[in-house]
Amino acid sequence: MRVDELSPAPGSNKAKKRVGRGIGGKGGKTAGAGTKGQHSRGRGKVGRGFEGGQTGLKQRVPKLKGFNNPFRVEYSPVNLDQVAATGESSVSPEVLVAKGLVRKGAFVKVLGRGELTGKVDVAAHAVSASAREAIEAAGGSVTIIPLPYKSGRPPVQGNQFTNR
């Protein structure tokens, strides 16, 4: 037996009905699509989201309000009681990451909840006024770490499209 001698079993394959071959027989003229209407024309294709002429859902839903600030800085808060619990005399974001208080690469802001028992030198990206007072009252110091810019330069002031 050769490949060219292979054929399906008798009666298992049925030829496709050929419609639209003149008005003489069944399946002619309108080819089974009916007389008029959307489904009889152009294979009945309808665009995605089309609702038959009714205002589409995309147009009925109101637009979102407001805007997202591209220069927003998200801080991870750390309170003074958490700083004191580390037991370190010098606290930086690396120390807080090692202790599991903040995630790696997060911008840290120290807040004023809790009390300090000893002198602590704090390095953070931001510090609240009450936290700064408490740290300096305990004999410690505050160092502000400058924020890195994503594009390598500070954000543009004013209209970003004209003042370059």
Short mmCIF file of N, CA, C and O in Angstrom, two decimals, residues 37-39 41 44-60:
data_model
loop_
_atom_site.label_atom_id
_atom_site.label_comp_id
_atom_site.label_asym_id
_atom_site.label_seq_id
_atom_site.Cartn_x
_atom_site.Cartn_y
_atom_site.Cartn_z
N GLY A 37 -31.17 42.18 5.72
CA GLY A 37 -30.66 42.36 7.07
C GLY A 37 -29.16 42.19 7.16
O GLY A 37 -28.47 41.83 6.22
N GLN A 38 -28.70 42.45 8.37
CA GLN A 38 -27.26 42.48 8.64
C GLN A 38 -26.59 41.14 8.32
O GLN A 38 -25.51 41.10 7.78
N HIS A 39 -27.25 40.05 8.65
CA HIS A 39 -26.63 38.73 8.48
C HIS A 39 -26.65 38.25 7.04
O HIS A 39 -26.02 37.25 6.73
N ARG A 41 -25.73 40.26 4.56
CA ARG A 41 -24.79 41.10 3.81
C ARG A 41 -23.38 40.95 4.37
O ARG A 41 -23.18 40.93 5.58
N GLY A 44 -22.13 38.87 7.34
CA GLY A 44 -22.68 39.15 8.66
C GLY A 44 -21.67 39.56 9.70
O GLY A 44 -21.86 39.32 10.89
N LYS A 45 -20.58 40.17 9.27
CA LYS A 45 -19.55 40.56 10.22
C LYS A 45 -19.98 41.81 10.99
O LYS A 45 -20.49 42.76 10.42
N VAL A 46 -19.74 41.78 12.31
CA VAL A 46 -20.07 42.90 13.17
C VAL A 46 -18.83 43.22 13.98
O VAL A 46 -18.15 42.31 14.46
N GLY A 47 -18.53 44.50 14.13
CA GLY A 47 -17.33 44.90 14.86
C GLY A 47 -17.40 44.53 16.33
O GLY A 47 -18.48 44.43 16.91
N ARG A 48 -16.24 44.34 16.95
CA ARG A 48 -16.18 44.00 18.37
C ARG A 48 -16.76 45.16 19.19
O ARG A 48 -16.40 46.31 19.00
N GLY A 49 -17.67 44.86 20.08
CA GLY A 49 -18.28 45.89 20.91
C GLY A 49 -19.50 46.53 20.29
O GLY A 49 -20.14 47.36 20.93
N PHE A 50 -19.86 46.17 19.04
CA PHE A 50 -21.04 46.75 18.40
C PHE A 50 -22.29 46.13 18.99
O PHE A 50 -22.37 44.92 19.17
N GLU A 51 -23.26 46.98 19.35
CA GLU A 51 -24.47 46.50 20.01
C GLU A 51 -25.71 46.79 19.19
O GLU A 51 -26.74 47.21 19.71
N GLY A 52 -25.61 46.63 17.89
CA GLY A 52 -26.78 46.77 17.04
C GLY A 52 -27.28 48.19 16.90
O GLY A 52 -28.47 48.40 16.65
N GLY A 53 -26.44 49.17 17.05
CA GLY A 53 -26.87 50.56 16.93
C GLY A 53 -27.12 51.21 18.26
O GLY A 53 -27.17 52.44 18.37
N GLN A 54 -27.32 50.42 19.31
CA GLN A 54 -27.45 50.97 20.66
C GLN A 54 -26.10 51.55 21.07
O GLN A 54 -25.06 51.05 20.66
N THR A 55 -26.11 52.61 21.88
CA THR A 55 -24.86 53.20 22.34
C THR A 55 -24.06 52.14 23.08
O THR A 55 -24.55 51.52 24.02
N GLY A 56 -22.83 51.94 22.64
CA GLY A 56 -22.00 50.87 23.17
C GLY A 56 -21.62 51.07 24.63
O GLY A 56 -21.63 52.19 25.15
N LEU A 57 -21.28 49.98 25.29
CA LEU A 57 -20.90 50.03 26.71
C LEU A 57 -19.71 50.96 26.93
O LEU A 57 -19.66 51.71 27.90
N LYS A 58 -18.77 50.94 25.99
CA LYS A 58 -17.57 51.77 26.12
C LYS A 58 -17.94 53.25 26.15
O LYS A 58 -17.26 54.05 26.79
N GLN A 59 -18.99 53.62 25.44
CA GLN A 59 -19.40 55.03 25.41
C GLN A 59 -20.33 55.36 26.57
O GLN A 59 -20.40 56.51 26.99
N ARG A 60 -21.05 54.37 27.10
CA ARG A 60 -21.99 54.63 28.19
C ARG A 60 -21.29 54.80 29.54
O ARG A 60 -21.79 55.50 30.41
#
